[in-house]
Amino acid sequence: MASFSIEDFVGDGVLKELLPKLLEEGWDDVPTLKIMNSEDMGAINLTQHQKDALEIRTYLHDRALMQYGDRLEASKKCLPELLNLSTEDLSSQFGMKRGHIARFTDRINPCTEPLPKSYGLTARKITGTPSRNNSIYKNFESINSNKMQNTAKSFTRSSKNNDRTLEESLADFKIKDGYVFKGIVAAGPAEPRACGCIQPPPVVDNVAPHSAIENISVQKLTPAYKIGMERLIKSMTPPMKASELWRDKPAVFLCIRRPGCIMCRAEAHQLYAKKPIFDALGVQIFAVLHEHIESEVKDFWPRYWGGVVIFDQAMGFFKALGGGKLLKDKFLSGFVFNPRAIANYKRAKAMGLDHNFKGEGEIKGGLFIVGRGGTGIAYQFIERNFGDWAPVAEVIEICAQLQNQQQDHGASSKSPQE
């Protein structure tokens, strides 16, 4: 899986000299840089070679083939020309392995689900007429940033193709003083294991109360990644109450079972790849670890996750997922005899990720979406089987609904004179 380090993304090619300008203009992380379109490129005076290089590297990043970035870029061919080369040419000219050639020429199935492409767009303004409920569109009516407008346009277009919606489930969400979200609890299927001889562990049916997580003591291990920053915070930050993290903005908390786990890395990579959408919605994203092994944090950030990483030493978030107690499973019963976990492993393995076996790996993780202030937990996903992921589309839908309701509350609170 391709790294989220922007230095790894640009390699030693023509984009390397642009790093100071990219930082200055706000294109300072890989997911955001990948949504740059032709007008954005023109605004910072990219040469045609640099435009081609960015398109090539974006394509390679989606297919975990960044090791060929410098060689393909040096050919000074554009992406369509490279895709039209024969297998023999790709092998002889660029040293591409046959399995990698198959992945490179597959234009339909990237290793990671990419953000909607913005290449070739000529108009930056949103020209369609989105529905009144399109919260992303409404958010961007007041934002002048070209980068953010492009995210809105791309996501507006892609959301039309999303078959699954949580609109009915979230119709009664209301942001008002004293209101606590109903919340949604989700988990993977509870399939029998070992021909029914082993039953899957039960999971809670009710979302955790806000009180279960608001006073958890956490420490930041990393900042949000940007170009050229230190790899890690040199000294651990003082402990803070978790509720300070969502005091002003909603937040997503991805509770990582083990940062060296191939399935955990795959989930983190998929979620962080959608960072521009979360930025557009005004939602923060955090990864939560219950164990602090510095070498593991260095391997995990920013390669697989470029957001803030926090340390939950008391495992408060993990206990909240289990209704007050840790959800645990054994390797033999939870993985070897569990077809669902094996399928999850194969899915992650197909993404070409590295992994290791360092650290505690039996404590189940999951995901929380927490509303701003004291409004409560809007969504809780439980890792019933090793490697279960919260569906990214579902997470984004919840965040969009939070933003939509927040804006509706803001509008209704204004006086008639305003």
PDB file of C-alpha atoms in Angstrom, residues 118-417:
ATOM      1  CA  SER A 118     -11.133  15.929 -10.814  1.00  0.00           C
ATOM      2  CA  TYR A 119      -8.742  15.839 -13.745  1.00  0.00           C
ATOM      3  CA  GLY A 120      -9.985  17.533 -16.867  1.00  0.00           C
ATOM      4  CA  LEU A 121     -12.568  19.683 -15.114  1.00  0.00           C
ATOM      5  CA  THR A 122     -12.724  23.111 -16.688  1.00  0.00           C
ATOM      6  CA  ALA A 123     -15.126  24.825 -14.318  1.00  0.00           C
ATOM      7  CA  ARG A 124     -14.337  25.108 -10.644  1.00  0.00           C
ATOM      8  CA  LYS A 125     -17.702  26.403  -9.515  1.00  0.00           C
ATOM      9  CA  ILE A 126     -20.519  24.053  -8.630  1.00  0.00           C
ATOM     10  CA  THR A 127     -22.865  24.414 -11.568  1.00  0.00           C
ATOM     11  CA  GLY A 128     -25.451  21.765 -10.754  1.00  0.00           C
ATOM     12  CA  THR A 129     -28.490  22.225  -8.557  1.00  0.00           C
ATOM     13  CA  PRO A 130     -27.960  19.938  -5.583  1.00  0.00           C
ATOM     14  CA  SER A 131     -30.830  18.979  -3.314  1.00  0.00           C
ATOM     15  CA  ARG A 132     -31.545  21.032  -0.212  1.00  0.00           C
ATOM     16  CA  ASN A 133     -30.160  18.203   1.904  1.00  0.00           C
ATOM     17  CA  ASN A 134     -26.739  18.255   0.264  1.00  0.00           C
ATOM     18  CA  SER A 135     -24.857  19.515   3.298  1.00  0.00           C
ATOM     19  CA  ILE A 136     -21.526  19.529   1.553  1.00  0.00           C
ATOM     20  CA  TYR A 137     -22.827  21.885  -1.109  1.00  0.00           C
ATOM     21  CA  LYS A 138     -24.289  24.248   1.463  1.00  0.00           C
ATOM     22  CA  ASN A 139     -21.031  24.285   3.383  1.00  0.00           C
ATOM     23  CA  PHE A 140     -19.095  25.379   0.333  1.00  0.00           C
ATOM     24  CA  GLU A 141     -21.337  28.247  -0.674  1.00  0.00           C
ATOM     25  CA  SER A 142     -19.387  30.297   1.874  1.00  0.00           C
ATOM     26  CA  ILE A 143     -15.898  28.939   1.157  1.00  0.00           C
ATOM     27  CA  ASN A 144     -13.644  30.511  -1.468  1.00  0.00           C
ATOM     28  CA  SER A 145     -10.870  27.926  -1.422  1.00  0.00           C
ATOM     29  CA  ASN A 146     -10.458  26.342  -4.849  1.00  0.00           C
ATOM     30  CA  LYS A 147      -9.170  23.178  -3.253  1.00  0.00           C
ATOM     31  CA  MET A 148     -12.203  22.821  -1.016  1.00  0.00           C
ATOM     32  CA  GLN A 149     -14.652  23.702  -3.785  1.00  0.00           C
ATOM     33  CA  ASN A 150     -13.168  20.938  -5.864  1.00  0.00           C
ATOM     34  CA  THR A 151     -13.645  18.455  -3.033  1.00  0.00           C
ATOM     35  CA  ALA A 152     -17.267  19.489  -2.738  1.00  0.00           C
ATOM     36  CA  LYS A 153     -17.882  19.138  -6.444  1.00  0.00           C
ATOM     37  CA  SER A 154     -16.211  15.756  -6.656  1.00  0.00           C
ATOM     38  CA  PHE A 155     -18.027  14.381  -3.639  1.00  0.00           C
ATOM     39  CA  THR A 156     -21.372  15.800  -4.762  1.00  0.00           C
ATOM     40  CA  ARG A 157     -20.971  13.940  -8.041  1.00  0.00           C
ATOM     41  CA  SER A 158     -19.850  10.686  -6.438  1.00  0.00           C
ATOM     42  CA  SER A 159     -22.559  10.638  -3.795  1.00  0.00           C
ATOM     43  CA  LYS A 160     -25.207  10.317  -6.505  1.00  0.00           C
ATOM     44  CA  ASN A 161     -23.859   6.842  -7.200  1.00  0.00           C
ATOM     45  CA  ASN A 162     -23.964   5.723  -3.586  1.00  0.00           C
ATOM     46  CA  ASP A 163     -26.600   3.026  -3.290  1.00  0.00           C
ATOM     47  CA  ARG A 164     -26.633   2.955   0.482  1.00  0.00           C
ATOM     48  CA  THR A 165     -28.016   5.839   2.516  1.00  0.00           C
ATOM     49  CA  LEU A 166     -28.648   6.360   6.215  1.00  0.00           C
ATOM     50  CA  GLU A 167     -31.066   9.217   5.657  1.00  0.00           C
ATOM     51  CA  GLU A 168     -34.052   7.391   7.144  1.00  0.00           C
ATOM     52  CA  SER A 169     -32.072   6.226  10.165  1.00  0.00           C
ATOM     53  CA  LEU A 170     -30.817   9.730  10.830  1.00  0.00           C
ATOM     54  CA  ALA A 171     -33.992  11.663  10.066  1.00  0.00           C
ATOM     55  CA  ASP A 172     -34.666  12.337  13.737  1.00  0.00           C
ATOM     56  CA  PHE A 173     -31.170  13.663  14.512  1.00  0.00           C
ATOM     57  CA  LYS A 174     -31.543  17.137  15.972  1.00  0.00           C
ATOM     58  CA  ILE A 175     -28.818  19.400  17.238  1.00  0.00           C
ATOM     59  CA  LYS A 176     -30.097  21.388  20.183  1.00  0.00           C
ATOM     60  CA  ASP A 177     -29.128  22.121  23.744  1.00  0.00           C
ATOM     61  CA  GLY A 178     -29.367  19.084  25.967  1.00  0.00           C
ATOM     62  CA  TYR A 179     -30.079  16.644  23.145  1.00  0.00           C
ATOM     63  CA  VAL A 180     -28.102  13.422  23.039  1.00  0.00           C
ATOM     64  CA  PHE A 181     -27.900  11.486  19.795  1.00  0.00           C
ATOM     65  CA  LYS A 182     -29.775   8.212  19.531  1.00  0.00           C
ATOM     66  CA  GLY A 183     -26.701   6.803  17.876  1.00  0.00           C
ATOM     67  CA  ILE A 184     -26.283   3.802  15.635  1.00  0.00           C
ATOM     68  CA  VAL A 185     -24.460   0.625  16.599  1.00  0.00           C
ATOM     69  CA  ALA A 186     -23.068  -1.397  13.714  1.00  0.00           C
ATOM     70  CA  ALA A 187     -20.987  -4.559  13.501  1.00  0.00           C
ATOM     71  CA  GLY A 188     -20.019  -7.241  11.035  1.00  0.00           C
ATOM     72  CA  PRO A 189     -22.131 -10.398  10.657  1.00  0.00           C
ATOM     73  CA  ALA A 190     -22.158 -12.998  13.438  1.00  0.00           C
ATOM     74  CA  GLU A 191     -21.300 -16.094  11.447  1.00  0.00           C
ATOM     75  CA  PRO A 192     -20.801 -19.500  13.160  1.00  0.00           C
ATOM     76  CA  ARG A 193     -17.226 -20.709  13.382  1.00  0.00           C
ATOM     77  CA  ALA A 194     -15.786 -24.209  13.041  1.00  0.00           C
ATOM     78  CA  CYS A 195     -19.037 -25.593  11.598  1.00  0.00           C
ATOM     79  CA  GLY A 196     -21.061 -24.060  14.411  1.00  0.00           C
ATOM     80  CA  CYS A 197     -18.944 -25.481  17.228  1.00  0.00           C
ATOM     81  CA  ILE A 198     -17.718 -21.990  18.171  1.00  0.00           C
ATOM     82  CA  GLN A 199     -20.171 -19.148  18.552  1.00  0.00           C
ATOM     83  CA  PRO A 200     -19.092 -15.572  17.792  1.00  0.00           C
ATOM     84  CA  PRO A 201     -18.766 -13.270  20.805  1.00  0.00           C
ATOM     85  CA  PRO A 202     -21.792 -11.072  21.462  1.00  0.00           C
ATOM     86  CA  VAL A 203     -21.658  -7.332  20.915  1.00  0.00           C
ATOM     87  CA  VAL A 204     -23.584  -4.539  22.583  1.00  0.00           C
ATOM     88  CA  ASP A 205     -26.865  -3.374  21.091  1.00  0.00           C
ATOM     89  CA  ASN A 206     -26.860   0.154  22.454  1.00  0.00           C
ATOM     90  CA  VAL A 207     -24.544   3.017  21.637  1.00  0.00           C
ATOM     91  CA  ALA A 208     -22.225   4.018  24.445  1.00  0.00           C
ATOM     92  CA  PRO A 209     -23.322   7.070  26.447  1.00  0.00           C
ATOM     93  CA  HIS A 210     -21.312  10.253  26.112  1.00  0.00           C
ATOM     94  CA  SER A 211     -20.299   9.882  29.754  1.00  0.00           C
ATOM     95  CA  ALA A 212     -18.425   6.674  28.899  1.00  0.00           C
ATOM     96  CA  ILE A 213     -15.854   8.514  26.787  1.00  0.00           C
ATOM     97  CA  GLU A 214     -15.853  12.206  27.753  1.00  0.00           C
ATOM     98  CA  ASN A 215     -13.459  11.845  30.701  1.00  0.00           C
ATOM     99  CA  ILE A 216     -11.012   9.400  29.120  1.00  0.00           C
ATOM    100  CA  SER A 217      -7.424  10.586  29.565  1.00  0.00           C
ATOM    101  CA  VAL A 218      -5.506  10.618  26.273  1.00  0.00           C
ATOM    102  CA  GLN A 219      -2.146  11.845  24.997  1.00  0.00           C
ATOM    103  CA  LYS A 220      -1.237  12.912  21.485  1.00  0.00           C
ATOM    104  CA  LEU A 221       1.563  10.835  19.968  1.00  0.00           C
ATOM    105  CA  THR A 222       1.643  12.536  16.560  1.00  0.00           C
ATOM    106  CA  PRO A 223       0.308  15.696  14.966  1.00  0.00           C
ATOM    107  CA  ALA A 224      -1.683  15.761  11.733  1.00  0.00           C
ATOM    108  CA  TYR A 225       0.860  15.116   9.006  1.00  0.00           C
ATOM    109  CA  LYS A 226       1.972  17.894   6.679  1.00  0.00           C
ATOM    110  CA  ILE A 227       4.951  18.411   4.370  1.00  0.00           C
ATOM    111  CA  GLY A 228       8.332  18.426   6.076  1.00  0.00           C
ATOM    112  CA  MET A 229       7.216  18.107   9.691  1.00  0.00           C
ATOM    113  CA  GLU A 230       8.943  16.086  12.369  1.00  0.00           C
ATOM    114  CA  ARG A 231       8.119  12.414  12.226  1.00  0.00           C
ATOM    115  CA  LEU A 232       6.851  12.310  15.807  1.00  0.00           C
ATOM    116  CA  ILE A 233       6.126  14.664  18.643  1.00  0.00           C
ATOM    117  CA  LYS A 234       9.486  14.613  20.435  1.00  0.00           C
ATOM    118  CA  SER A 235       7.965  14.403  23.886  1.00  0.00           C
ATOM    119  CA  MET A 236       4.545  13.096  24.804  1.00  0.00           C
ATOM    120  CA  THR A 237       2.000  15.815  25.332  1.00  0.00           C
ATOM    121  CA  PRO A 238       0.409  16.187  28.769  1.00  0.00           C
ATOM    122  CA  PRO A 239      -2.697  14.077  29.341  1.00  0.00           C
ATOM    123  CA  MET A 240      -5.957  15.698  28.338  1.00  0.00           C
ATOM    124  CA  LYS A 241      -9.632  14.857  28.608  1.00  0.00           C
ATOM    125  CA  ALA A 242     -10.904  13.254  25.435  1.00  0.00           C
ATOM    126  CA  SER A 243     -13.892  15.612  25.335  1.00  0.00           C
ATOM    127  CA  GLU A 244     -11.526  18.489  24.512  1.00  0.00           C
ATOM    128  CA  LEU A 245     -10.951  16.870  21.123  1.00  0.00           C
ATOM    129  CA  TRP A 246     -14.593  17.299  20.039  1.00  0.00           C
ATOM    130  CA  ARG A 247     -15.394  20.444  21.990  1.00  0.00           C
ATOM    131  CA  ASP A 248     -15.607  22.607  18.851  1.00  0.00           C
ATOM    132  CA  LYS A 249     -15.879  20.131  15.961  1.00  0.00           C
ATOM    133  CA  PRO A 250     -17.232  16.606  15.432  1.00  0.00           C
ATOM    134  CA  ALA A 251     -14.635  13.857  15.377  1.00  0.00           C
ATOM    135  CA  VAL A 252     -14.094  10.339  14.078  1.00  0.00           C
ATOM    136  CA  PHE A 253     -12.085   8.008  16.325  1.00  0.00           C
ATOM    137  CA  LEU A 254     -10.643   4.900  14.696  1.00  0.00           C
ATOM    138  CA  CYS A 255      -9.743   2.498  17.507  1.00  0.00           C
ATOM    139  CA  ILE A 256      -6.810   0.443  16.258  1.00  0.00           C
ATOM    140  CA  ARG A 257      -6.424  -3.090  17.584  1.00  0.00           C
ATOM    141  CA  ARG A 258      -2.716  -3.186  16.716  1.00  0.00           C
ATOM    142  CA  PRO A 259      -0.894  -0.713  14.400  1.00  0.00           C
ATOM    143  CA  GLY A 260       1.304  -3.459  12.913  1.00  0.00           C
ATOM    144  CA  CYS A 261      -1.718  -5.600  11.966  1.00  0.00           C
ATOM    145  CA  ILE A 262      -2.230  -5.814   8.209  1.00  0.00           C
ATOM    146  CA  MET A 263      -6.012  -5.467   8.535  1.00  0.00           C
ATOM    147  CA  CYS A 264      -5.762  -2.476  10.872  1.00  0.00           C
ATOM    148  CA  ARG A 265      -3.316  -0.766   8.527  1.00  0.00           C
ATOM    149  CA  ALA A 266      -5.621  -1.375   5.573  1.00  0.00           C
ATOM    150  CA  GLU A 267      -8.618   0.126   7.382  1.00  0.00           C
ATOM    151  CA  ALA A 268      -6.630   3.156   8.494  1.00  0.00           C
ATOM    152  CA  HIS A 269      -5.303   3.705   4.968  1.00  0.00           C
ATOM    153  CA  GLN A 270      -8.766   3.522   3.415  1.00  0.00           C
ATOM    154  CA  LEU A 271     -10.235   5.970   5.924  1.00  0.00           C
ATOM    155  CA  TYR A 272      -7.414   8.532   5.791  1.00  0.00           C
ATOM    156  CA  ALA A 273      -7.555   8.492   1.975  1.00  0.00           C
ATOM    157  CA  LYS A 274     -10.902  10.310   2.369  1.00  0.00           C
ATOM    158  CA  LYS A 275      -9.366  13.136   4.399  1.00  0.00           C
ATOM    159  CA  PRO A 276     -10.431  15.887   1.931  1.00  0.00           C
ATOM    160  CA  ILE A 277     -14.063  14.852   2.422  1.00  0.00           C
ATOM    161  CA  PHE A 278     -13.775  14.950   6.208  1.00  0.00           C
ATOM    162  CA  ASP A 279     -12.065  18.349   5.898  1.00  0.00           C
ATOM    163  CA  ALA A 280     -14.945  19.529   3.751  1.00  0.00           C
ATOM    164  CA  LEU A 281     -17.436  18.392   6.355  1.00  0.00           C
ATOM    165  CA  GLY A 282     -15.522  20.013   9.202  1.00  0.00           C
ATOM    166  CA  VAL A 283     -14.876  16.655  10.879  1.00  0.00           C
ATOM    167  CA  GLN A 284     -11.606  15.758  12.609  1.00  0.00           C
ATOM    168  CA  ILE A 285     -10.130  12.266  12.362  1.00  0.00           C
ATOM    169  CA  PHE A 286      -8.072  10.505  15.040  1.00  0.00           C
ATOM    170  CA  ALA A 287      -6.483   7.079  15.387  1.00  0.00           C
ATOM    171  CA  VAL A 288      -6.598   5.642  18.902  1.00  0.00           C
ATOM    172  CA  LEU A 289      -3.961   3.209  20.212  1.00  0.00           C
ATOM    173  CA  HIS A 290      -4.196   1.283  23.475  1.00  0.00           C
ATOM    174  CA  GLU A 291      -0.492   0.446  23.478  1.00  0.00           C
ATOM    175  CA  HIS A 292       2.466   2.778  22.929  1.00  0.00           C
ATOM    176  CA  ILE A 293       5.387   1.142  21.131  1.00  0.00           C
ATOM    177  CA  GLU A 294       7.364   3.983  19.567  1.00  0.00           C
ATOM    178  CA  SER A 295       8.758   1.922  16.683  1.00  0.00           C
ATOM    179  CA  GLU A 296       5.234   0.821  15.788  1.00  0.00           C
ATOM    180  CA  VAL A 297       3.947   4.389  15.803  1.00  0.00           C
ATOM    181  CA  LYS A 298       6.807   5.400  13.495  1.00  0.00           C
ATOM    182  CA  ASP A 299       5.941   2.590  11.085  1.00  0.00           C
ATOM    183  CA  PHE A 300       2.239   3.440  11.185  1.00  0.00           C
ATOM    184  CA  TRP A 301       2.424   7.242  10.821  1.00  0.00           C
ATOM    185  CA  PRO A 302       2.323   8.754   8.247  1.00  0.00           C
ATOM    186  CA  ARG A 303       2.694   5.746   5.937  1.00  0.00           C
ATOM    187  CA  TYR A 304      -0.732   4.271   6.692  1.00  0.00           C
ATOM    188  CA  TRP A 305      -2.334   7.125   8.613  1.00  0.00           C
ATOM    189  CA  GLY A 306      -1.483  10.819   8.413  1.00  0.00           C
ATOM    190  CA  GLY A 307      -3.947  12.084  10.988  1.00  0.00           C
ATOM    191  CA  VAL A 308      -3.420  12.666  14.699  1.00  0.00           C
ATOM    192  CA  VAL A 309      -2.604   9.522  16.703  1.00  0.00           C
ATOM    193  CA  ILE A 310      -3.648   9.461  20.361  1.00  0.00           C
ATOM    194  CA  PHE A 311      -2.756   7.059  23.164  1.00  0.00           C
ATOM    195  CA  ASP A 312      -5.549   5.714  25.361  1.00  0.00           C
ATOM    196  CA  GLN A 313      -3.553   3.995  28.090  1.00  0.00           C
ATOM    197  CA  ALA A 314      -6.584   3.080  30.186  1.00  0.00           C
ATOM    198  CA  MET A 315      -8.309   1.657  27.081  1.00  0.00           C
ATOM    199  CA  GLY A 316     -11.389   3.752  27.761  1.00  0.00           C
ATOM    200  CA  PHE A 317     -12.495   3.935  24.121  1.00  0.00           C
ATOM    201  CA  PHE A 318     -12.007   0.190  23.716  1.00  0.00           C
ATOM    202  CA  LYS A 319     -14.037  -0.547  26.848  1.00  0.00           C
ATOM    203  CA  ALA A 320     -16.803   1.757  25.635  1.00  0.00           C
ATOM    204  CA  LEU A 321     -17.039  -0.321  22.447  1.00  0.00           C
ATOM    205  CA  GLY A 322     -17.814  -3.356  24.606  1.00  0.00           C
ATOM    206  CA  GLY A 323     -20.314  -1.692  26.903  1.00  0.00           C
ATOM    207  CA  GLY A 324     -17.782  -1.196  29.696  1.00  0.00           C
ATOM    208  CA  LYS A 325     -15.500  -4.172  29.150  1.00  0.00           C
ATOM    209  CA  LEU A 326     -12.871  -5.027  26.578  1.00  0.00           C
ATOM    210  CA  LEU A 327     -13.935  -7.117  23.593  1.00  0.00           C
ATOM    211  CA  LYS A 328     -11.314  -9.832  23.106  1.00  0.00           C
ATOM    212  CA  ASP A 329     -10.896 -12.876  20.936  1.00  0.00           C
ATOM    213  CA  LYS A 330      -8.277 -15.604  20.631  1.00  0.00           C
ATOM    214  CA  PHE A 331      -6.193 -16.186  17.518  1.00  0.00           C
ATOM    215  CA  LEU A 332      -7.404 -19.757  17.081  1.00  0.00           C
ATOM    216  CA  SER A 333     -11.133 -19.240  17.619  1.00  0.00           C
ATOM    217  CA  GLY A 334     -11.272 -15.668  16.356  1.00  0.00           C
ATOM    218  CA  PHE A 335      -9.130 -16.044  13.260  1.00  0.00           C
ATOM    219  CA  VAL A 336      -8.153 -19.591  12.260  1.00  0.00           C
ATOM    220  CA  PHE A 337     -11.709 -20.937  12.631  1.00  0.00           C
ATOM    221  CA  ASN A 338     -13.428 -17.754  11.471  1.00  0.00           C
ATOM    222  CA  PRO A 339     -14.083 -17.569   7.700  1.00  0.00           C
ATOM    223  CA  ARG A 340     -15.062 -13.914   7.952  1.00  0.00           C
ATOM    224  CA  ALA A 341     -11.746 -12.946   9.585  1.00  0.00           C
ATOM    225  CA  ILE A 342      -9.800 -14.935   6.985  1.00  0.00           C
ATOM    226  CA  ALA A 343     -11.678 -13.118   4.210  1.00  0.00           C
ATOM    227  CA  ASN A 344     -10.831  -9.820   5.873  1.00  0.00           C
ATOM    228  CA  TYR A 345      -7.168 -10.833   5.970  1.00  0.00           C
ATOM    229  CA  LYS A 346      -7.169 -11.750   2.278  1.00  0.00           C
ATOM    230  CA  ARG A 347      -8.776  -8.394   1.432  1.00  0.00           C
ATOM    231  CA  ALA A 348      -6.016  -6.541   3.260  1.00  0.00           C
ATOM    232  CA  LYS A 349      -3.297  -8.807   1.879  1.00  0.00           C
ATOM    233  CA  ALA A 350      -4.412  -8.012  -1.679  1.00  0.00           C
ATOM    234  CA  MET A 351      -3.546  -4.369  -1.038  1.00  0.00           C
ATOM    235  CA  GLY A 352       0.156  -5.165  -0.811  1.00  0.00           C
ATOM    236  CA  LEU A 353       0.669  -4.070   2.795  1.00  0.00           C
ATOM    237  CA  ASP A 354       3.590  -4.863   5.055  1.00  0.00           C
ATOM    238  CA  HIS A 355       2.824  -6.056   8.566  1.00  0.00           C
ATOM    239  CA  ASN A 356       4.322  -7.460  11.737  1.00  0.00           C
ATOM    240  CA  PHE A 357       3.226  -9.224  14.905  1.00  0.00           C
ATOM    241  CA  LYS A 358       4.433  -6.759  17.532  1.00  0.00           C
ATOM    242  CA  GLY A 359       2.128  -5.808  20.343  1.00  0.00           C
ATOM    243  CA  GLU A 360      -1.130  -7.038  21.852  1.00  0.00           C
ATOM    244  CA  GLY A 361      -3.577  -8.153  19.172  1.00  0.00           C
ATOM    245  CA  GLU A 362      -6.565  -9.730  20.916  1.00  0.00           C
ATOM    246  CA  ILE A 363      -8.338  -6.539  22.011  1.00  0.00           C
ATOM    247  CA  LYS A 364     -10.980  -5.638  19.427  1.00  0.00           C
ATOM    248  CA  GLY A 365     -11.205  -2.155  17.980  1.00  0.00           C
ATOM    249  CA  GLY A 366     -13.871  -0.200  16.171  1.00  0.00           C
ATOM    250  CA  LEU A 367     -14.898   3.347  15.371  1.00  0.00           C
ATOM    251  CA  PHE A 368     -16.796   6.209  16.985  1.00  0.00           C
ATOM    252  CA  ILE A 369     -18.271   9.337  15.441  1.00  0.00           C
ATOM    253  CA  VAL A 370     -18.787  11.916  18.176  1.00  0.00           C
ATOM    254  CA  GLY A 371     -20.803  15.083  17.741  1.00  0.00           C
ATOM    255  CA  ARG A 372     -19.556  18.512  18.723  1.00  0.00           C
ATOM    256  CA  GLY A 373     -19.617  19.498  22.386  1.00  0.00           C
ATOM    257  CA  GLY A 374     -21.799  17.283  24.536  1.00  0.00           C
ATOM    258  CA  THR A 375     -24.183  16.116  21.854  1.00  0.00           C
ATOM    259  CA  GLY A 376     -23.033  12.522  22.142  1.00  0.00           C
ATOM    260  CA  ILE A 377     -21.970   9.557  20.059  1.00  0.00           C
ATOM    261  CA  ALA A 378     -23.666   9.499  16.671  1.00  0.00           C
ATOM    262  CA  TYR A 379     -22.240   6.210  15.443  1.00  0.00           C
ATOM    263  CA  GLN A 380     -20.385   3.249  16.912  1.00  0.00           C
ATOM    264  CA  PHE A 381     -18.885   0.431  14.857  1.00  0.00           C
ATOM    265  CA  ILE A 382     -17.645  -2.702  16.614  1.00  0.00           C
ATOM    266  CA  GLU A 383     -14.984  -5.017  15.222  1.00  0.00           C
ATOM    267  CA  ARG A 384     -16.894  -8.254  15.805  1.00  0.00           C
ATOM    268  CA  ASN A 385     -14.546 -10.262  13.563  1.00  0.00           C
ATOM    269  CA  PHE A 386     -10.842  -9.532  13.261  1.00  0.00           C
ATOM    270  CA  GLY A 387     -10.453  -7.053  10.400  1.00  0.00           C
ATOM    271  CA  ASP A 388     -14.056  -5.835  10.162  1.00  0.00           C
ATOM    272  CA  TRP A 389     -14.142  -2.261   8.834  1.00  0.00           C
ATOM    273  CA  ALA A 390     -16.703   0.425   9.380  1.00  0.00           C
ATOM    274  CA  PRO A 391     -18.022   1.050   5.832  1.00  0.00           C
ATOM    275  CA  VAL A 392     -16.414   4.283   4.687  1.00  0.00           C
ATOM    276  CA  ALA A 393     -19.522   5.390   2.794  1.00  0.00           C
ATOM    277  CA  GLU A 394     -21.569   4.903   5.958  1.00  0.00           C
ATOM    278  CA  VAL A 395     -19.106   6.919   8.038  1.00  0.00           C
ATOM    279  CA  ILE A 396     -19.195   9.772   5.518  1.00  0.00           C
ATOM    280  CA  GLU A 397     -23.005   9.721   5.418  1.00  0.00           C
ATOM    281  CA  ILE A 398     -23.172  10.074   9.201  1.00  0.00           C
ATOM    282  CA  CYS A 399     -20.678  12.946   9.165  1.00  0.00           C
ATOM    283  CA  ALA A 400     -22.612  14.689   6.387  1.00  0.00           C
ATOM    284  CA  GLN A 401     -25.828  14.379   8.396  1.00  0.00           C
ATOM    285  CA  LEU A 402     -24.144  15.832  11.460  1.00  0.00           C
ATOM    286  CA  GLN A 403     -22.978  18.813   9.467  1.00  0.00           C
ATOM    287  CA  ASN A 404     -26.374  19.235   7.828  1.00  0.00           C
ATOM    288  CA  GLN A 405     -28.207  19.237  11.158  1.00  0.00           C
ATOM    289  CA  GLN A 406     -25.600  21.560  12.651  1.00  0.00           C
ATOM    290  CA  GLN A 407     -26.183  24.075   9.865  1.00  0.00           C
ATOM    291  CA  ASP A 408     -29.958  23.778  10.199  1.00  0.00           C
ATOM    292  CA  HIS A 409     -29.679  24.476  13.921  1.00  0.00           C
ATOM    293  CA  GLY A 410     -27.432  27.474  13.222  1.00  0.00           C
ATOM    294  CA  ALA A 411     -29.933  28.889  10.755  1.00  0.00           C
ATOM    295  CA  SER A 412     -32.929  28.345  13.059  1.00  0.00           C
ATOM    296  CA  SER A 413     -31.152  29.999  16.008  1.00  0.00           C
ATOM    297  CA  LYS A 414     -30.779  33.296  14.151  1.00  0.00           C
ATOM    298  CA  SER A 415     -33.221  35.998  14.990  1.00  0.00           C
ATOM    299  CA  PRO A 416     -35.647  37.296  12.311  1.00  0.00           C
ATOM    300  CA  GLN A 417     -33.715  40.556  12.219  1.00  0.00           C
TER     301      GLN A 417
END
